[in-house]
Short mmCIF file of C-alpha atoms in Angstrom, two decimals:
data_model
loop_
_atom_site.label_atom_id
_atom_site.label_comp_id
_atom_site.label_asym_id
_atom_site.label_seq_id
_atom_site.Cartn_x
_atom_site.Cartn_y
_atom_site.Cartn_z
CA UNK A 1 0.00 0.00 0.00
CA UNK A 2 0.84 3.90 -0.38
CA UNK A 3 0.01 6.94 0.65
CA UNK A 4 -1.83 8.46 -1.77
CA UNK A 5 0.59 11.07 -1.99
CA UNK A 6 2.69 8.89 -3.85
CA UNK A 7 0.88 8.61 -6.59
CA UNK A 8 -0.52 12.24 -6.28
CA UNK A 9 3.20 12.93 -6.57
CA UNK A 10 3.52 10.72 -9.89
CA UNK A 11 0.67 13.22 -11.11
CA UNK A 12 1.79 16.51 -10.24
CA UNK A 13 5.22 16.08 -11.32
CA UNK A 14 5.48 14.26 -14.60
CA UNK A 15 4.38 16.72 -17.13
CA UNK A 16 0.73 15.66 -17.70
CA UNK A 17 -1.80 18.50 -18.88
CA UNK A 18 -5.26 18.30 -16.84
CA UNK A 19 -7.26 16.37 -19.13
CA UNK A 20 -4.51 13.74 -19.15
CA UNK A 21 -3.83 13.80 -15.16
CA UNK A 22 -7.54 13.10 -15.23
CA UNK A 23 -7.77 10.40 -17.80
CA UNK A 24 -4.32 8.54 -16.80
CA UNK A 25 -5.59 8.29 -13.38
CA UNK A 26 -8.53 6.71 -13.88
CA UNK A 27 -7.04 3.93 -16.00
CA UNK A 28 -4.83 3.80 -12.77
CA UNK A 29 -7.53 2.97 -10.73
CA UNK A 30 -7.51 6.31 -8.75
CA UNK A 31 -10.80 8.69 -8.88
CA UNK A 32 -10.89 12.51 -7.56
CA UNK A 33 -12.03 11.12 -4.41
CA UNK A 34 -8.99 8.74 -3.80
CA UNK A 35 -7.07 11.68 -4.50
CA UNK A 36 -8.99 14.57 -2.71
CA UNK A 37 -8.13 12.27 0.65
CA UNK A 38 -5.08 13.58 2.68
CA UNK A 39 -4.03 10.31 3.88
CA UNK A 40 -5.64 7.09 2.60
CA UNK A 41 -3.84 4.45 1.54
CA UNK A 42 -4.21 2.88 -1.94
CA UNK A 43 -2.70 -0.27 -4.08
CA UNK A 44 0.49 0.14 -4.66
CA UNK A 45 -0.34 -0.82 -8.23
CA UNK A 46 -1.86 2.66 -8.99
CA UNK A 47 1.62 4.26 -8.38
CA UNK A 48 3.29 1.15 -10.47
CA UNK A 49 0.34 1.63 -13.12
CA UNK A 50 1.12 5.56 -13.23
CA UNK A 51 4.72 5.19 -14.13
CA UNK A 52 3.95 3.16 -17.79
CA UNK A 53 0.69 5.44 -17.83
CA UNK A 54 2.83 8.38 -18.09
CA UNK A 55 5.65 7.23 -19.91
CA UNK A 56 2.76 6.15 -22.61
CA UNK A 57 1.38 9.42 -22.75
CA UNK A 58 4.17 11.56 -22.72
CA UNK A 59 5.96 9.47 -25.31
CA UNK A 60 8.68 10.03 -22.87
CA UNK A 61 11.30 7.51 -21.54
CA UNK A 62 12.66 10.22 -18.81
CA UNK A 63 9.70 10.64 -17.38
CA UNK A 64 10.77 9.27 -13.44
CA UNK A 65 13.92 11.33 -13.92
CA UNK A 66 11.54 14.23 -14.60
CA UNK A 67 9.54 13.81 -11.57
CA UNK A 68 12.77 12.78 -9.25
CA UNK A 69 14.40 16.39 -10.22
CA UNK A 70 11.06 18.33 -9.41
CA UNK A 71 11.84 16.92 -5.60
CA UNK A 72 11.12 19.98 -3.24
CA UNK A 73 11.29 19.50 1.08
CA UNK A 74 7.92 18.55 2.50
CA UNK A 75 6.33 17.06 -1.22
CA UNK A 76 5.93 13.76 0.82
CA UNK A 77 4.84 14.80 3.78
CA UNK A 78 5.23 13.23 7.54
CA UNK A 79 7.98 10.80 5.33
CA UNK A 80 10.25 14.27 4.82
CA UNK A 81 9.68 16.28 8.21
CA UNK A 82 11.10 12.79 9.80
CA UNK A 83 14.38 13.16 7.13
CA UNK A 84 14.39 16.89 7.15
CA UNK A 85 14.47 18.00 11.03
CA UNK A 86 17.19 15.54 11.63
CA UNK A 87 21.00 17.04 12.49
CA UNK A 88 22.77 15.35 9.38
CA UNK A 89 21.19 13.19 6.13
CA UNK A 90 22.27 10.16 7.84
CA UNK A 91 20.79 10.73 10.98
CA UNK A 92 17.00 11.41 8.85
CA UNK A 93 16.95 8.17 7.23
CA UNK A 94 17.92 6.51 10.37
CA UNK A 95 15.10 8.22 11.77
CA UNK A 96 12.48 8.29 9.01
CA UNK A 97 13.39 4.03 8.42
CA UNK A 98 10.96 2.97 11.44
CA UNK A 99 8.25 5.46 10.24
CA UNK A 100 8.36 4.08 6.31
CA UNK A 101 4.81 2.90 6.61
CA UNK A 102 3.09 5.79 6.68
CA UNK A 103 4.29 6.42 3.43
CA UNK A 104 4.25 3.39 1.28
CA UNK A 105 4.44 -0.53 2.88
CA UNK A 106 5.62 -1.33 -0.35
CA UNK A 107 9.12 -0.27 -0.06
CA UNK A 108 12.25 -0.49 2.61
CA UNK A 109 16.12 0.61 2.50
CA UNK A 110 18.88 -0.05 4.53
CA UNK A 111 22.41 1.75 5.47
CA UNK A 112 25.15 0.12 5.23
CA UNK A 113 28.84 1.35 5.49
CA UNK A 114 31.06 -0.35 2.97
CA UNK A 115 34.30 1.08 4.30
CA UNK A 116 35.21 3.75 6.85
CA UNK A 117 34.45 6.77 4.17
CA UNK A 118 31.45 5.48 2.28
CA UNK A 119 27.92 4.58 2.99
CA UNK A 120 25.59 2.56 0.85
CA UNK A 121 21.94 2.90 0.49
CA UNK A 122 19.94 0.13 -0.44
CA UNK A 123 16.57 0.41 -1.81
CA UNK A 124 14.04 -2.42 -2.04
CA UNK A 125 10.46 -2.96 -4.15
CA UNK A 126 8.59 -5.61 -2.62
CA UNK A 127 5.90 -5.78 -5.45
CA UNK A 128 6.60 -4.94 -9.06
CA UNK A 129 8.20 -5.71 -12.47
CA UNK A 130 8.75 -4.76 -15.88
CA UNK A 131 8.71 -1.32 -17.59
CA UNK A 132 6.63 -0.01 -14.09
CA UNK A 133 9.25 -1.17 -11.57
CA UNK A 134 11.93 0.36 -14.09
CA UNK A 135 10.36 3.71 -13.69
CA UNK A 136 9.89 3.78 -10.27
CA UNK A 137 13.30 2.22 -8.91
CA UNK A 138 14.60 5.36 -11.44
CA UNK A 139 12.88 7.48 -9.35
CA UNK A 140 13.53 6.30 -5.94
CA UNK A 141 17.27 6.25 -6.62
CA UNK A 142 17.32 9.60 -8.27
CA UNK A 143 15.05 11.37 -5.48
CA UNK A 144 17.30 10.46 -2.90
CA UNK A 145 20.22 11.69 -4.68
CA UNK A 146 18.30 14.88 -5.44
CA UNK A 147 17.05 15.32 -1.94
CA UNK A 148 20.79 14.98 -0.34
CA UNK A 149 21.02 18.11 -2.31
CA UNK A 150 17.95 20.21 -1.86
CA UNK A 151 18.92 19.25 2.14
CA UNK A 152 22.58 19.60 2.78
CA UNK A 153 23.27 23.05 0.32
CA UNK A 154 26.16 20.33 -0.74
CA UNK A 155 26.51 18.90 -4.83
CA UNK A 156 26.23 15.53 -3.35
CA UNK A 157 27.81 13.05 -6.18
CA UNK A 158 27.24 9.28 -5.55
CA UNK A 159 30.59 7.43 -5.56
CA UNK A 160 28.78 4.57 -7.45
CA UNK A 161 25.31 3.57 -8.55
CA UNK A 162 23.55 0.13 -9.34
CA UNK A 163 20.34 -0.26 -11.22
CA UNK A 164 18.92 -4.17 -11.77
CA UNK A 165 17.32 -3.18 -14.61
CA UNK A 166 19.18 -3.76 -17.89
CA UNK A 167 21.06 -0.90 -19.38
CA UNK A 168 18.60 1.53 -21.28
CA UNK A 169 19.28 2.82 -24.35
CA UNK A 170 20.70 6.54 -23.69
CA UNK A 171 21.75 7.17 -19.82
CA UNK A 172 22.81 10.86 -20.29
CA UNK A 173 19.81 12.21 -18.54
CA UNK A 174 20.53 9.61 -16.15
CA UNK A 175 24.02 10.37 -15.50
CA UNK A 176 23.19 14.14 -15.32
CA UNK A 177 20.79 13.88 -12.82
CA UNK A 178 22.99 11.45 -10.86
CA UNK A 179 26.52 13.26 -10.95
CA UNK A 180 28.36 10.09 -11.56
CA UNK A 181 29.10 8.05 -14.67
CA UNK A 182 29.87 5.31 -12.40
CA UNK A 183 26.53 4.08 -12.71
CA UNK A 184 26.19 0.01 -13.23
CA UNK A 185 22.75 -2.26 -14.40
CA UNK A 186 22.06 -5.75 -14.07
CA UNK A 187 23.03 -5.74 -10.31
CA UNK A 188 21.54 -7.56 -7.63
CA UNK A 189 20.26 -4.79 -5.99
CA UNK A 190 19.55 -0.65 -6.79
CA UNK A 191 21.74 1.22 -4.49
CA UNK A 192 23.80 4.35 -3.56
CA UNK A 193 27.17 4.76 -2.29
CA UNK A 194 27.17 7.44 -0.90
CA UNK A 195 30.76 9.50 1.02
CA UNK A 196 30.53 9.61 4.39
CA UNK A 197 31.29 13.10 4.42
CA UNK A 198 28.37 13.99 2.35
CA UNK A 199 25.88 11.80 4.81
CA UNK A 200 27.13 13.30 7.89
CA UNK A 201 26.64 17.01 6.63
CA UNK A 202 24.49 19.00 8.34
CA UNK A 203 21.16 19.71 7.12
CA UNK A 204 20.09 23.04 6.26
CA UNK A 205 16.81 22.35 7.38
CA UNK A 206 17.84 20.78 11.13
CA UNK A 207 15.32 21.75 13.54
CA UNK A 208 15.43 19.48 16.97
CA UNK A 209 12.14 20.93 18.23
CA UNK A 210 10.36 20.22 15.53
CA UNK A 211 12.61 16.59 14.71
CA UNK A 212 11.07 16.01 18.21
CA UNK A 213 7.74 16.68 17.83
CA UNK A 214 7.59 15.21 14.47
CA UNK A 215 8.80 11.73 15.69
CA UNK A 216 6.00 11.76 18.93
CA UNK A 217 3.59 12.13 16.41
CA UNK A 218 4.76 9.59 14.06
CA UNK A 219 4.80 7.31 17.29
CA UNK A 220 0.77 7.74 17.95
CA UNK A 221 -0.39 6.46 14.17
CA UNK A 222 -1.63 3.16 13.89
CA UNK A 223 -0.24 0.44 11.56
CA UNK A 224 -1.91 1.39 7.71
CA UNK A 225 -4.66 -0.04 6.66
CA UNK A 226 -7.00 0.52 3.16
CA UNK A 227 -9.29 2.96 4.12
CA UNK A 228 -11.71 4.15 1.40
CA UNK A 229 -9.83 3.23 -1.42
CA UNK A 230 -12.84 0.95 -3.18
CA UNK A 231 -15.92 1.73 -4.50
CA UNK A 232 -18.03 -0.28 -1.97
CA UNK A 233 -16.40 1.01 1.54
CA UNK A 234 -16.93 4.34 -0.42
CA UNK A 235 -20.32 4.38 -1.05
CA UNK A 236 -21.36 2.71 1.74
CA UNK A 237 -20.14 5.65 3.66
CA UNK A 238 -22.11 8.06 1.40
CA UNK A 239 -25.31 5.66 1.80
CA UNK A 240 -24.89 5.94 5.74
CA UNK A 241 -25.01 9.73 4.95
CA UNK A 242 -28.06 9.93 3.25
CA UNK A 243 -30.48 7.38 4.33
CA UNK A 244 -32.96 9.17 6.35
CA UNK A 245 -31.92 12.37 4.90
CA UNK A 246 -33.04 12.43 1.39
CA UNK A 247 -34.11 9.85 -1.47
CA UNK A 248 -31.24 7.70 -2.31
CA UNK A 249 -31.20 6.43 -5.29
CA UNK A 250 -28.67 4.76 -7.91
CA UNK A 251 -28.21 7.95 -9.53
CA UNK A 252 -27.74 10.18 -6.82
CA UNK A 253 -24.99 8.41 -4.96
CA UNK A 254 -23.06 7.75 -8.35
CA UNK A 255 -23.19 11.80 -8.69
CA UNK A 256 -21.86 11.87 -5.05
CA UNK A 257 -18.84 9.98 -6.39
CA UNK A 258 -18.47 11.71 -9.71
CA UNK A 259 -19.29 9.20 -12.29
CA UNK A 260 -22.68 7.39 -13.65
CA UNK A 261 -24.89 5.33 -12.98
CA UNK A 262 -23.96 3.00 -15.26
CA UNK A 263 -20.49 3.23 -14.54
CA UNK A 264 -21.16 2.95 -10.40
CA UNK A 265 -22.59 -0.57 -11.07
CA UNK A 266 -19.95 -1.86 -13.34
CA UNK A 267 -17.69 -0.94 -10.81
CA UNK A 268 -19.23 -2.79 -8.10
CA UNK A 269 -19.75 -5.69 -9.78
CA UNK A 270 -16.32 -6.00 -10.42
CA UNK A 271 -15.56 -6.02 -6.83
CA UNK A 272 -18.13 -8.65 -6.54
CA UNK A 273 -21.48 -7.10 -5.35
CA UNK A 274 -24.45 -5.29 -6.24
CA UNK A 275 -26.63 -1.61 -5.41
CA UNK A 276 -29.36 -3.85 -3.89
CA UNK A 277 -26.98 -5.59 -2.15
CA UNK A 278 -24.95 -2.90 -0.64
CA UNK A 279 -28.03 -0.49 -0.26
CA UNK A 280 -29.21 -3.48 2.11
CA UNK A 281 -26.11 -3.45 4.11
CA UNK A 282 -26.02 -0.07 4.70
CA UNK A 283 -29.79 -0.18 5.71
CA UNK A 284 -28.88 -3.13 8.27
CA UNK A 285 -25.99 -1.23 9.21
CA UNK A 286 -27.96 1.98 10.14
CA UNK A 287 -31.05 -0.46 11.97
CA UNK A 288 -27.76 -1.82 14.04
CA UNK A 289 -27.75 1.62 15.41
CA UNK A 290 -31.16 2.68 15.19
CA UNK A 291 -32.39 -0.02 17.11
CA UNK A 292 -30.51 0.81 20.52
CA UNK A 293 -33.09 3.85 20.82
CA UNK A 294 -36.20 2.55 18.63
CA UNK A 295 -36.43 -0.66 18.82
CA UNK A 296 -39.72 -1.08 17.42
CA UNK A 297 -40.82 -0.74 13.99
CA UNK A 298 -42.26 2.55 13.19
CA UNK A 299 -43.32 4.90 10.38
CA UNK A 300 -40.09 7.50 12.19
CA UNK A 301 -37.78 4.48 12.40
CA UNK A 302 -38.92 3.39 8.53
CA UNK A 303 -38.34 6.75 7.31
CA UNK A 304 -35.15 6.78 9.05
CA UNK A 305 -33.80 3.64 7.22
CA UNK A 306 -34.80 4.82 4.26
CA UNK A 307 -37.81 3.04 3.42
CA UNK A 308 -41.20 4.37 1.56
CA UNK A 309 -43.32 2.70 4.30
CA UNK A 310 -43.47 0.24 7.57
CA UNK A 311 -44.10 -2.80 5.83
CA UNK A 312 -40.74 -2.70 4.09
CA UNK A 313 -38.88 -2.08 6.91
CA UNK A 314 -40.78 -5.36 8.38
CA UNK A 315 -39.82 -7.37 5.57
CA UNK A 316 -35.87 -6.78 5.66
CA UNK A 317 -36.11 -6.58 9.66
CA UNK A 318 -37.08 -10.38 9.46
CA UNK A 319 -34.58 -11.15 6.36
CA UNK A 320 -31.50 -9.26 9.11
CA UNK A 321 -32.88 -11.59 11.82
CA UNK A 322 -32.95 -14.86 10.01
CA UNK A 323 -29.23 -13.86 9.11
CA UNK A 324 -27.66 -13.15 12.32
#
């Protein structure tokens, strides 16, 4: 899983005009309200899916390199304030390393020193392959050169780079962006070697206070977990809204979530239910806590559920009860 400001960040920083931000991330899976959420977490396929998306539509093969340059202090939020209020670059990925799932779970790197003047920075995909994990272990590696930059005022230069993709065509971008030619594919791993020197500079952004605070907070959130990221926890949350409110219909709700009718069911029925069906749960759902202070059936309790009239209400009362 990510944070949807991953893929937000795939988005804003790739070159697409707005009818193509739009369009690409749809066939991504993402919809404006995925992305209008500050801190769900979504597939880590729609970030994957983004990277070919783009490349597609910009007829571009630079296009991570793009994005990795465009880096800026505090683009991926809680993530950066870890890294940026530390002392020294090493010290912020020490400290942002336990806190890497609030970001993405999808992803992990580890420090190790290879002698007594360099440091090497291993970075590791969990799920992806092909042209997609290409793009984004570009990216990754290139963003964290980038960032060593923006954050120690220093033109960090990697002693030596690894890709395990196969060499691409042209690498000049590449090696521009990088500051090395020393840069290697078909390795086991993608990695930085970083000087010591250059890890242990002090940050330009150091703030202890804040490092502080920033760190007690990243302490009190829970472990991730999906949270409205698919169109049936989604509208299921709407339908809670509205029953007993106003008439809830197909229609309605699908306007709620910015698409059609049409489209609403095709969407739920590829993730294996119905509107009847989910209309019921949310109607059992709201009974659940409708019945702690009406527990009788009533025309006020009927109209609260939803329902045209008391006989209705009957009928799915008994259907919940023969269920439980």
């Amino acid at each position: 899983m990510d944070q949807v400001l991953l893929p937000k960040y795939v988005l804003d920083h790739t070159g697409l005009a707005a009818a193509a931000r739009r369009r690409v991330a749809r066939e991504a899976g993402l919809e404006d309200w995925m992305l209008s959420s500050g801190d769900a977490m979504v597939s880590s396929d729609c970030q994957l899916r983004l990277w070919e998306l783009a490349e597609h539509e910009l007829d571009d093969s630079d296009v991570a390199l793009r994005a990795a340059a465009a880096y800026a202090p505090g683009k991926l939020g809680l993530h950066d304030y870890l890294l940026t209020t530390a002392p020294t670059l090493q010290e912020g990925l020490a400290a942002c390393k336990p806190f890497l799932n609030t970001i993405t779970t999808n992803y992990d790197f580890d420090l190790a020193a290879s002698d007594d003047s360099e440091v090497t920075v291993a970075i590791q995909l969990f799920s992806g392959e092909g042209r997609a994990r290409e793009l984004a272990m570009q990216f990754a590696v290139v963003a964290n050169v980038v960032r060593a930059r923006r954050l120690t005022g220093r033109r960090v230069a990697p002693v030596r780079v690894g890709f395990r993709q196969q060499a691409p065509g042209r690498t000049d971008r590449l090696v521009e962006l990088l500051g090395t030619t020393r840069v290697d594919f078909g390795m086991p791993t993608d990695h930085i070697t970083f000087r010591l020197g250059d890890l242990d500079s002090r940050l330009t952004t150091a703030d202890p206070v804040l490092a502080r605070i920033v760190r007690r907070y990243a302490e009190t959130i829970p472990a991730p977990s999906p949270v409205v990221t698919t169109w049936t926890d989604r509208m299921h949350g709407i339908l809670l809204s509205m029953l007993g409110e106003e008439p809830v219909t197909i229609n309605v709700v699908a306007r709620r979530m910015a698409t059609s009718g049409r489209s609403l069911q095709r969407r739920l029925a590829e993730e294996g239910t119905t509107w009847t069906a989910e209309l019921d749960r949310a109607r059992r759902a709201r009974w659940d806590r409708v019945e702690r202070s009406h527990p009788k059936v009533t025309g006020e309790t009927a109209r609260e559920m939803g329902y045209a009239d008391v006989r209705a209400l009957r009928r799915a009362h008994r259907r919940w009860s023969h269920m439980r």
